[in-house]
XYZ file of C-alpha atoms in Angstrom:
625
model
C 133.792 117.082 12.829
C 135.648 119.518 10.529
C 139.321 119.019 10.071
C 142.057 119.637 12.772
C 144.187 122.691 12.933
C 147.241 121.588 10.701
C 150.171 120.611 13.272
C 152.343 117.905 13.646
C 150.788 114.900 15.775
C 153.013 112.011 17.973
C 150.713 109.493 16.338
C 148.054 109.486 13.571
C 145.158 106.142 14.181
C 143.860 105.374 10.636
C 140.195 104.059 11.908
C 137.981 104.243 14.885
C 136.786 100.639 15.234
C 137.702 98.110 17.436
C 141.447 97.683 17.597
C 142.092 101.827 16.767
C 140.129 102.545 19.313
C 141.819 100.666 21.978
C 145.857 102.219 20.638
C 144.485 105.965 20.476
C 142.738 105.477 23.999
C 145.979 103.927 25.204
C 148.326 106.277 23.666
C 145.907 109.215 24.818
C 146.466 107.556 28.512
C 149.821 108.350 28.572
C 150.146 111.921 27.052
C 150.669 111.418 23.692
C 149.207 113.691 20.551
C 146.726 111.412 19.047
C 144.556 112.368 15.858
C 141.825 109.517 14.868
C 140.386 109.894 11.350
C 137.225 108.132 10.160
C 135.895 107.263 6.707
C 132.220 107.255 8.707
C 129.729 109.377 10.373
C 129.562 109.826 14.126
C 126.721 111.278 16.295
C 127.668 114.615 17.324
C 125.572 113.469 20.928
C 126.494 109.653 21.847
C 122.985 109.219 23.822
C 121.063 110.444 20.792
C 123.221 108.670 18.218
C 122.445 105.530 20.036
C 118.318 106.316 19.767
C 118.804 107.244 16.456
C 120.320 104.013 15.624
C 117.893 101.717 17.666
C 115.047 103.100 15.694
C 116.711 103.155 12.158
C 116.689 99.547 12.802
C 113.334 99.007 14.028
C 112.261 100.695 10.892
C 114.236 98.827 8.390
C 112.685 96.743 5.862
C 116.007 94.143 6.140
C 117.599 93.725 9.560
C 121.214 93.533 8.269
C 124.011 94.471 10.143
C 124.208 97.729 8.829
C 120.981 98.632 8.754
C 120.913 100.620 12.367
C 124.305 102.840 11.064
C 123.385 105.258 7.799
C 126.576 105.308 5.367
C 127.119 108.592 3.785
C 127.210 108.528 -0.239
C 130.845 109.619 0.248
C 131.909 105.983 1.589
C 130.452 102.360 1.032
C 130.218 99.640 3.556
C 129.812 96.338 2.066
C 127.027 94.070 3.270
C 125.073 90.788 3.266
C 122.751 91.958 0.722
C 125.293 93.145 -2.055
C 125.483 89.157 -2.459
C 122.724 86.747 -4.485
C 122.924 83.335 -5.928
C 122.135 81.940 -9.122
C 119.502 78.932 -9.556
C 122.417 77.235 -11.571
C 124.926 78.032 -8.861
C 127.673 80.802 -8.851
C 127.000 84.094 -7.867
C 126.275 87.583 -8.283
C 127.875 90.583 -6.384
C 126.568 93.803 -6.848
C 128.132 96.174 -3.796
C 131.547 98.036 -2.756
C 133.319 94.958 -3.445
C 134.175 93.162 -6.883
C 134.564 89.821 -6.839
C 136.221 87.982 -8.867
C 136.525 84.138 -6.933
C 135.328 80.923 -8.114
C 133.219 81.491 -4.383
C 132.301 84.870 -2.905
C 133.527 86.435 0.050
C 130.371 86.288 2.030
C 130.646 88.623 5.085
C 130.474 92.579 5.169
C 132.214 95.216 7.647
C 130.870 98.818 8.298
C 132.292 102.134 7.969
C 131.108 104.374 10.678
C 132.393 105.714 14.412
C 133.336 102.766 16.435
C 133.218 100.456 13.460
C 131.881 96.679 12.794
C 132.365 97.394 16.483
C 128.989 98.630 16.789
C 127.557 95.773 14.823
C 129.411 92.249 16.222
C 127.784 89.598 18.021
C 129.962 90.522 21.537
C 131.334 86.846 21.925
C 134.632 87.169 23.102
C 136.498 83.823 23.451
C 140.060 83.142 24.057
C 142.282 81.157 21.106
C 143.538 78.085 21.982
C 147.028 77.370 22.702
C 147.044 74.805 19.619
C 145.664 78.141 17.198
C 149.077 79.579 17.388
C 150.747 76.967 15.737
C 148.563 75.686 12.558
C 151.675 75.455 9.931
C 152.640 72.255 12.871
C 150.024 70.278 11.434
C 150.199 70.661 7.766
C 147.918 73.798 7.185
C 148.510 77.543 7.131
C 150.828 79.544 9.139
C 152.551 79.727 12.903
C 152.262 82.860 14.832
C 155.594 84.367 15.490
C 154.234 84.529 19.134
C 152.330 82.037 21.435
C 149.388 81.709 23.655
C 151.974 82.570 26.831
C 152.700 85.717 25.025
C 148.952 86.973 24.546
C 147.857 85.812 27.560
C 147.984 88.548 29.979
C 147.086 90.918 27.046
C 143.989 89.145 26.863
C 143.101 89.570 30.487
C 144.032 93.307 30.026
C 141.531 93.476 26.721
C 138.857 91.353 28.911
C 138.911 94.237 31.408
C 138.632 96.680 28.817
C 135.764 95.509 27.004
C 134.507 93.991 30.080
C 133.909 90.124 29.336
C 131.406 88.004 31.526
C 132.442 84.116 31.743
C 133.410 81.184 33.775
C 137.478 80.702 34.441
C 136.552 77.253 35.440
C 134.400 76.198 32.792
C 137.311 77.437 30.145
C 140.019 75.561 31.722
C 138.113 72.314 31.951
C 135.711 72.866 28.711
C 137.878 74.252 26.482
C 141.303 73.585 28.273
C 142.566 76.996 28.332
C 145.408 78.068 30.793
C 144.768 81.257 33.454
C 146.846 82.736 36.252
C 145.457 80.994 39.534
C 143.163 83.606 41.320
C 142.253 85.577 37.557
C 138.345 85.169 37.228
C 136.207 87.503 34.141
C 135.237 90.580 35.040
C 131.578 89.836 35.444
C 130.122 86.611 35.985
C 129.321 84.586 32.633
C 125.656 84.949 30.553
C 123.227 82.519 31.916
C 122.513 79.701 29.561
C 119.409 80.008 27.416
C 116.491 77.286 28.066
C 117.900 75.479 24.828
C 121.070 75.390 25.961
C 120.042 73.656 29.195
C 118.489 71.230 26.714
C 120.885 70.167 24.621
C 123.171 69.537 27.469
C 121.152 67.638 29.190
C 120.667 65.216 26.123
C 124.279 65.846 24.720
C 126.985 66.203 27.690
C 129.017 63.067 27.861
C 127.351 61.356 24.977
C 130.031 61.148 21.637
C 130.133 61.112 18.244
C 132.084 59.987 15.271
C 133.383 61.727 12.731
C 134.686 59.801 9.251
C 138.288 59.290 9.326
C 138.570 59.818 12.563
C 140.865 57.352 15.349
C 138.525 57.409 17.849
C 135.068 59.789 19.132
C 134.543 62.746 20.084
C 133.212 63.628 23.514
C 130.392 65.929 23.758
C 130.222 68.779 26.102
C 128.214 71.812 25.849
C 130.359 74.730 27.304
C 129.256 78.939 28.134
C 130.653 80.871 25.943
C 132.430 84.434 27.389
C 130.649 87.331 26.310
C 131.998 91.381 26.100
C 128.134 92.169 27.657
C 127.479 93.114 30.837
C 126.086 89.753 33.208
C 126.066 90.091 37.191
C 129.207 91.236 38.644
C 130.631 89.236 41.242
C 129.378 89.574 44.985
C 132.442 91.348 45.872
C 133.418 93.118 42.424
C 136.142 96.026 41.907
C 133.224 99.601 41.585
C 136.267 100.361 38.954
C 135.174 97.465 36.439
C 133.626 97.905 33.106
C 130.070 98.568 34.054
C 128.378 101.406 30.960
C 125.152 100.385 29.865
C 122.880 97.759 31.861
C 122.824 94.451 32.180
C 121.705 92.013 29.304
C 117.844 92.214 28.813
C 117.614 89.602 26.292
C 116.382 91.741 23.362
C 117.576 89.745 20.936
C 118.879 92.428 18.479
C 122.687 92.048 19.570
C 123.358 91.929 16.178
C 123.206 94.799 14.882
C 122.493 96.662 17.514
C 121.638 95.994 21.911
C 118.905 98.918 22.540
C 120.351 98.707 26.495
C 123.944 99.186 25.780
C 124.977 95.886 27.481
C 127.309 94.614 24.545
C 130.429 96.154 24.119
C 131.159 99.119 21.279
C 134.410 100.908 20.913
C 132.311 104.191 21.562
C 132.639 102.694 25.575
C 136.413 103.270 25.037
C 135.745 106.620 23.325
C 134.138 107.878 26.437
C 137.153 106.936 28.459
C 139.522 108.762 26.028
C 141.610 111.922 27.124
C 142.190 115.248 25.801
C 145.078 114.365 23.711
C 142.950 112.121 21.214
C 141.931 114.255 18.701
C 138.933 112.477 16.389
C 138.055 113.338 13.048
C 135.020 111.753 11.141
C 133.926 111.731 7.636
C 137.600 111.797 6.994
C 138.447 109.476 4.585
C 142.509 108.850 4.211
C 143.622 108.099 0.627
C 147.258 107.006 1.462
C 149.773 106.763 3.541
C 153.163 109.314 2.632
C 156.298 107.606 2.498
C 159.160 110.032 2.636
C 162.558 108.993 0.612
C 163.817 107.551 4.057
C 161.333 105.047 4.011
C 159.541 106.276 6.815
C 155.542 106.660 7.109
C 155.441 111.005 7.390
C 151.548 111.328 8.018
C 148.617 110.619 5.553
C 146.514 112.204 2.741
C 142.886 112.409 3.505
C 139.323 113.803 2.004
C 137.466 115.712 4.683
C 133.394 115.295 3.457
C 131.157 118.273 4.558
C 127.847 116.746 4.237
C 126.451 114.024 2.476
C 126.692 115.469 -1.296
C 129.810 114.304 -3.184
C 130.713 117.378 -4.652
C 134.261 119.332 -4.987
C 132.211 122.164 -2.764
C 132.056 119.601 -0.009
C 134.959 117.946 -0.104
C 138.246 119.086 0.520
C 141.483 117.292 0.851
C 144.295 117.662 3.954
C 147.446 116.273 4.759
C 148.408 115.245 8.329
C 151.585 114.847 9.793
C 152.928 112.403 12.432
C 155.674 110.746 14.015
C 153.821 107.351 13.973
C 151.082 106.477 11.797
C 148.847 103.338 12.855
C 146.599 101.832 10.484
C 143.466 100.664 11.414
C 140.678 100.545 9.634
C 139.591 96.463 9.027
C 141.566 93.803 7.383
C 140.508 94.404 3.829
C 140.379 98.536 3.832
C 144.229 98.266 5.716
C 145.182 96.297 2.825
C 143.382 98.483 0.282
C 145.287 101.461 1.692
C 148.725 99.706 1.580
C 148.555 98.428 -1.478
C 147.084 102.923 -3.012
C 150.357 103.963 -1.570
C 152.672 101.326 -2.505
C 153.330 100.768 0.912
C 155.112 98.065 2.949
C 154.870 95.228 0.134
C 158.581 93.959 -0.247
C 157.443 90.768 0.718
C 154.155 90.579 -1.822
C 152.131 89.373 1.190
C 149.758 92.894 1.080
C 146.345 91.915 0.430
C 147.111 88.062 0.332
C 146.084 85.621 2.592
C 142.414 86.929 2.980
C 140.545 84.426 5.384
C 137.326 84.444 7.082
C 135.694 82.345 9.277
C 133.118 80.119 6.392
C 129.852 78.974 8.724
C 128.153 75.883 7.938
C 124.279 76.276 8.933
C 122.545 73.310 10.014
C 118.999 73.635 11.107
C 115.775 72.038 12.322
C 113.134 71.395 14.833
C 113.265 69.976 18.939
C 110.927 67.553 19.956
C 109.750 69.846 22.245
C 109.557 74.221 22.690
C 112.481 75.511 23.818
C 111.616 79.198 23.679
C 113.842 80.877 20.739
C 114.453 83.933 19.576
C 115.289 85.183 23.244
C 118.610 86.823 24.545
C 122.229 87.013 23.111
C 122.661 84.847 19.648
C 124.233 81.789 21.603
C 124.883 81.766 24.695
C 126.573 78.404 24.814
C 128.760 76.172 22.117
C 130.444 72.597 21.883
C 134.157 73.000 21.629
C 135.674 69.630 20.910
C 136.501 69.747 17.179
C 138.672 73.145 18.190
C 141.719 71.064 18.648
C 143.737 67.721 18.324
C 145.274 65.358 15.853
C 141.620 65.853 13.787
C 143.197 69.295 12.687
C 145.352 67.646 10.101
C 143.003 66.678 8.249
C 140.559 68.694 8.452
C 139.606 72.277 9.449
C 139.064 72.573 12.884
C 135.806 73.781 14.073
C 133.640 75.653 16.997
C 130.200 74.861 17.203
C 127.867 77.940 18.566
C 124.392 76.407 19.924
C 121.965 79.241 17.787
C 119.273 80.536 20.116
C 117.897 82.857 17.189
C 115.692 79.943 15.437
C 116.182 79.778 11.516
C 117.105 83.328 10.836
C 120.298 83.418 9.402
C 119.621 80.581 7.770
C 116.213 81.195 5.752
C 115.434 84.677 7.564
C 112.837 85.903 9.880
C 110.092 83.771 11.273
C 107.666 85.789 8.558
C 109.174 83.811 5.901
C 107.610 80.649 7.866
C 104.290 82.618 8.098
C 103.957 83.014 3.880
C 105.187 79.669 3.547
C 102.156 78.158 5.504
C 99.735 80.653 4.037
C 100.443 79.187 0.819
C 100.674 75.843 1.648
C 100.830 74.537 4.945
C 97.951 72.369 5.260
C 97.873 68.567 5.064
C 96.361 69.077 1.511
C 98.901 71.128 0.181
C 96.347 74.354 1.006
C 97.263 77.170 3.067
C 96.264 77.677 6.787
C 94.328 80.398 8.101
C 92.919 81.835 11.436
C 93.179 79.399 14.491
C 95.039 76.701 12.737
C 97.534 78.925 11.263
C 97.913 80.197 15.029
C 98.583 76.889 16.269
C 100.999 75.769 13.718
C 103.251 78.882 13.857
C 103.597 78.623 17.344
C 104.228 75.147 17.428
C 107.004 75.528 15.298
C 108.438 78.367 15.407
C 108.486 77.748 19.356
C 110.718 74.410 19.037
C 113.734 76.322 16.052
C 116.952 75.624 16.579
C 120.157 75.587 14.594
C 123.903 74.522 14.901
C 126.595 77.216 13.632
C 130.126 75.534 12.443
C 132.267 78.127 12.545
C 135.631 76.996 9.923
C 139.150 78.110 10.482
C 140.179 79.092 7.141
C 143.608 78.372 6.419
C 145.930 81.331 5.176
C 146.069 80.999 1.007
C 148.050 83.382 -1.085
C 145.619 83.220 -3.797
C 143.043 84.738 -1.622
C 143.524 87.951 -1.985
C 142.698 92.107 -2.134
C 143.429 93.565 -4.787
C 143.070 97.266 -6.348
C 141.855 98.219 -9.822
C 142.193 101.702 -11.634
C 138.767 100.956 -13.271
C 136.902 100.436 -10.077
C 136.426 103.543 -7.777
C 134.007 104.299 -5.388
C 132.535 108.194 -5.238
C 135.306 110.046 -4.000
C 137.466 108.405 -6.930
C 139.643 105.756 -4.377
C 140.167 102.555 -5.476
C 137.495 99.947 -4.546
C 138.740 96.202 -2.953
C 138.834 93.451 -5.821
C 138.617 90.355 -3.968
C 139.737 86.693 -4.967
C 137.979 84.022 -2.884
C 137.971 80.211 -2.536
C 137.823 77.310 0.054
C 140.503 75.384 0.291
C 139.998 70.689 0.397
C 140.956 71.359 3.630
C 138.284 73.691 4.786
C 135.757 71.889 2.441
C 136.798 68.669 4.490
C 135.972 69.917 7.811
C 132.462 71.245 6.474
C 132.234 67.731 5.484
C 132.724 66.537 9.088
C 130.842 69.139 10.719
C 127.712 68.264 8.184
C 128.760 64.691 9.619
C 128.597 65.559 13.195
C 125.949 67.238 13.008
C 123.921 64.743 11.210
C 124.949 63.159 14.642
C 123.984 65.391 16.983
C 120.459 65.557 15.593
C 120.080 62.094 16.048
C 121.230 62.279 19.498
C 118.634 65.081 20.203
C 115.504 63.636 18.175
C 115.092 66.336 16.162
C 113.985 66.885 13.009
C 116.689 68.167 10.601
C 115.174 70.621 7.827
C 118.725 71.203 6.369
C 118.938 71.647 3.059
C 121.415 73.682 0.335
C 120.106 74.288 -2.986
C 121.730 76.636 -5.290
C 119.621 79.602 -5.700
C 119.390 83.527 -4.552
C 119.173 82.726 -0.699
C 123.036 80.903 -0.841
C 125.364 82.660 -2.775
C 128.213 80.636 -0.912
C 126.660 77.222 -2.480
C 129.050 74.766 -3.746
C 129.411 71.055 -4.405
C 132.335 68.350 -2.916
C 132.546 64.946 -3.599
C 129.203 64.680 -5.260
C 127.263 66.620 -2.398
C 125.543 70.532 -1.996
C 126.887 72.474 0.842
C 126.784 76.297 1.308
C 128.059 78.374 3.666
C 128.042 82.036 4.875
C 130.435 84.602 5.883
C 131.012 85.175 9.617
C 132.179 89.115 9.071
C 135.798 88.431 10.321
C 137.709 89.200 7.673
C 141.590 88.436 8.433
C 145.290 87.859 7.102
C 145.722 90.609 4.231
C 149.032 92.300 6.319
C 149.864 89.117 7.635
C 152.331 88.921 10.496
C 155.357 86.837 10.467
C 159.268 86.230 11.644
C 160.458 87.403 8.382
C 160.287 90.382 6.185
C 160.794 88.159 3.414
C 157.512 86.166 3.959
C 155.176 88.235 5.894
C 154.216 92.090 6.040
C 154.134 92.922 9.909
C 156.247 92.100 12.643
C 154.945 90.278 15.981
C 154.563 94.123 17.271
C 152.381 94.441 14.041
C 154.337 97.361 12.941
C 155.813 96.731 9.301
C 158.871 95.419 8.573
C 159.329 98.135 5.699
C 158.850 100.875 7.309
C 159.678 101.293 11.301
C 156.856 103.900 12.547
C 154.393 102.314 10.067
C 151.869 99.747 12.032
C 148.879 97.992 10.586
C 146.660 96.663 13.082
C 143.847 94.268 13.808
C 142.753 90.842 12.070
C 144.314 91.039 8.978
C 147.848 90.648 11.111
C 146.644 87.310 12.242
C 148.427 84.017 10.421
C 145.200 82.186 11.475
C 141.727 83.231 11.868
C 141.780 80.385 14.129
C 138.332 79.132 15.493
C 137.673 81.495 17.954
C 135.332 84.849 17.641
C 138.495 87.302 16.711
C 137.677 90.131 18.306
C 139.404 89.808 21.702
C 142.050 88.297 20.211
C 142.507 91.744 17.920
C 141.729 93.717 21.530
C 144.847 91.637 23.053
C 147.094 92.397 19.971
C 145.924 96.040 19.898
C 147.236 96.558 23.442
C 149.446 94.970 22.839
C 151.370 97.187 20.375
C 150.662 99.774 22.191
C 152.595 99.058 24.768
C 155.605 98.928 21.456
C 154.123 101.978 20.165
C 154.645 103.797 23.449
C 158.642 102.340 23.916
C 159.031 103.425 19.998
C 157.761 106.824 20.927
C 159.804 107.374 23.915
C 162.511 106.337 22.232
C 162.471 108.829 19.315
C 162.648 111.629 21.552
C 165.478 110.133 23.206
C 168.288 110.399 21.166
C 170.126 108.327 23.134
C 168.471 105.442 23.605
C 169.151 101.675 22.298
C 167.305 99.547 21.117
C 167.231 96.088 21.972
C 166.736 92.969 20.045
C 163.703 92.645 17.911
C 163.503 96.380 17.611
C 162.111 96.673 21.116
C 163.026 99.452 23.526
C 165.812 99.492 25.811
C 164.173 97.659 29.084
C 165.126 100.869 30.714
C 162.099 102.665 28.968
C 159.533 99.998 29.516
C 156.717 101.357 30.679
C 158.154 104.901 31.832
C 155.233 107.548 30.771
C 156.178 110.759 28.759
C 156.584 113.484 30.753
């Protein structure tokens, strides 16, 4: 879309993602002058972008999580494959990113309309009431606000996105507190055949982990999902509802071909006239005026795909608000281009993600994989407790998609048998090759350990001079390492899961060996582990109770500069051990709600504000007029 006639906006949304989105939609709700700019391309028709998207993927040689969404040459979007490991360990990084970490930052994000948005795996699970406080047992950072705060935020962002799940099964699986009466949206994803199997053979069993006081009980537990399942017998016609139900393709990430997951382009459809959105409009800073307010942005407006001074011209935008969001690491890189809200020298720092151990193998038996959402189901015991001191907590996701993010798609199996599957070493053909493949492929399984990561100033995002991308910003130079504590709960997961196996009869086929296919390899204590990168990136504007210590405030709006907000995952103290994206939803609406009040009251000359910087309660919730 070609640049906006010049005129001063209410608020300007850096990023059209996830969490900016949700503020320009609920900005737009209540009258206010919203323009959205985007580094990435949207499709001028939504139904057509969608096809176009579906078969870009079908057609791709890799099936990456960017491979449905074409980047421009005038933007990067960094991905899996920019990452390879060495045979002698280490790694090499050859993508938007330079790394410079004794261990690579292992996940990607994409630039394009509605974000990594369009590419996540649409589990949407609560935090526990425990995640809020991490610094309480000897690791990382407490949130300036609790679970009681968040809470109905989240049921507000699980309407939005429209979440399918079990109240009950939360409360007494996973231990979370509801309102009495509040149920999901839309009933919960039915388990997949393997789930029903492992619970059958794990569900009140326990297991052990080293160091541990006492067992663990085993339980396996649905996991909520932002995808459309039944709705309830006697649902509201005014819930979520675009798209059709789940069909089980199996493609969720990157893309559902029936529109049942979630994508911040559902939001966009919902948006009013007031939102303004501009793609292929990539901001290069923020403008501070000599008050120390945010006055708008500078931003390169790219015609078409060549990267020429012809097609790209630059604009300024003004604004009484500007809201950054455009991921945790590109926030951060943006920030720290226009010397922006860094008294503190938390910008950029504190970069987590969530690091995934892989464990994987084969059932006794088929249990039909490579069917429906990734997991369906999980085992949430090593979320919480006293275990969290010394050792990263943990989620475990049951993985319904066989071996593939582990060694890739079942074709790798195929050439691996061709070669030399027989008994004598010699490769199997016709019949027998038949037979074997759909023996095992049919019975694939895999356990996903998903790590909290514990907030380290030493991880960080950087910017150098010598590094720019095409249209001459700064690229992200990234420092990345696991901490003993995160290395000892991939330690106990390994542990566990060496457990769980057992429990199960099943053949483990885990193994880590330093080489192209795990650039995340690494030795502990005399062992190989490797992990990958989950693709939620966190903690680089870090929010706090102190300007002196952290970069936002609990509204996420930053403490040096009052109409300035950065939103999304890189506020969070912890990445916790929950899926972040309806977390990010919650805290999105969530300072909205503060970006409306801060609104209303700059045209109010009058009004006070309260403590915290909050509105007067007078103007809470009063719509402009």
């Amino acid at each position: 879309m070609s640049a906006p006639d010049a005129r001063h906006w209410d608020v300007i949304v850096v990023g059209a993602g996830f969490a900016g989105s949700l503020v320009a939609g609920q900005l737009g709700a209540r009258g206010w002058r919203v323009l959205v700019l985007e580094a990435g391309q949207g499709a001028p028709d939504a139904e057509q972008g969608h096809l176009d998207a579906v078969e870009s993927y079908r057609s791709a040689m890799a099936k990456v999580p960017n491979s449905p969404y074409g980047a421009g040459r005038w933007i990067d979007s960094p991905d899996v494959t920019d990452l390879s490991g060495d045979t002698g360990g280490g790694f090499r990084s050859d993508g938007y990113f330079v790394q410079r970490g004794p261990l690579p930052y292992a996940s990607g994000y994409l630039r394009a309309n509605g974000g990594t948005g369009l590419a996540w795996t649409g589990l949407a699970p609560r935090m526990h009431p425990e995640d809020f406080r991490a610094a309480d047992f000897g690791h990382g950072r407490n949130w300036p606000i609790g679970y009681g705060d968040l809470e109905p935020y989240y049921r507000a962002a699980e309407r939005e996105i429209g979440v399918a799940g079990d109240v009950d099964e939360q409360r007494a699986g996973v231990g979370l507190p509801f309102p009495d009466g509040y149920r999901f949206p839309m009933r919960s994803i039915p388990r997949s055949y393997l789930d029903e199997v492992i619970a059958k053979a794990l569900d009140g069993r326990s297991v052990q982990e080293p160091g541990a006081q006492g067992p663990t009980r085993l339980r396996v537990v649905t996991t909520p999902h932002a995808r459309n399942g039944l709705p309830h017998p006697d649902a509201d016609p005014d819930e979520p509802a675009a798209g059709r139900p789940c069909q089980g393709h199996a493609s969720c990430v990157p893309i559902c071909p029936s529109r049942a997951k979630y994508t911040p382009l559902r939001t966009q459809a919902r948006w009013g006239p007031s939102v303004t959105l501009v793609t292929r409009a990539v901001v290069t800073r923020v403008r501070i005026a000599g008050n120390g307010r945010a006055a708008g942005v500078e931003y390169r407006a790219c015609r078409d795909d060549a990267v020429t001074p012809a097609a790209v011209s630059t604009h300024t935008a003004d604004a009484d608000l500007v809201v950054l969001a455009a991921h945790a690491i590109e926030n951060a890189r943006l920030l720290l281009a226009s010397g922006a809200a860094n008294s503190s020298d938390q910008v950029g720092r504190n970069l987590m993600d969530h690091p995934v151990l892989l464990t994987w193998g084969l059932m006794p038996r088929q249990i039909g994989p490579y069917r429906g959402p990734g997991s369906t189901s999980g085992l949430e015991g090593f979320r919480f407790g006293a275990a969290r001191a010394r050792r990263a907590p943990f989620r475990i996701e049951i993985g319904n998609w066989g071996w593939s993010w582990a060694l890739g798609p079942p074709d790798g199996r195929v050439a691996e048998l061709l070669r030399s599957g027989g008994p004598d070493g010699r490769g199997l053909f016709g019949p027998q090759l038949r037979r074997t493949l759909a023996d095992r492929i049919g019975r694939e399984f895999a356990f996903q350990f998903e790590m909290e990561q514990d907030a380290d100033p030493a991880n960080r995002v950087t910017i150098d001079p010598r590094h720019r991308d095409a249209l001459g910003n700064p690229r992200p130079v990234l420092h990345y390492n696991l901490s003993d504590h995160v290395k000892r709960g991939i330690v106990a997961a390994k542990s566990v899961s060496d457990q769980l196996f057992g429990l199960l009869g099943a053949e483990d086929h885990t193994r880590f060996d330093a080489g192209p296919a795990w650039p995340g390899h690494f030795e502990y204590e005399g062992r190989s582990y490797a992990y990958r990168g989950a693709g939620h990136g966190a903690g680089t504007h870090i929010m706090g109770d102190s300007p002196a210590t952290s970069v936002v405030d609990e509204w996420q709006r930053c403490w040096d500069h009052p109409n300035l907000y950065a939103v999304g995952c890189g506020s969070m103290p912890t990445v916790a051990t929950s899926n972040p994206s309806l977390t990010m939803a919650a805290l999105a609406l969530r300072s909205s709600d503060e970006i409306h009040r801060d609104l209303l009251a700059r045209r109010r000359p009058g009004s006070v504000r309260g403590p915290g910087g909050t509105a007067d309660p007078a103007l809470r919730g009063a719509d402009r007029r």
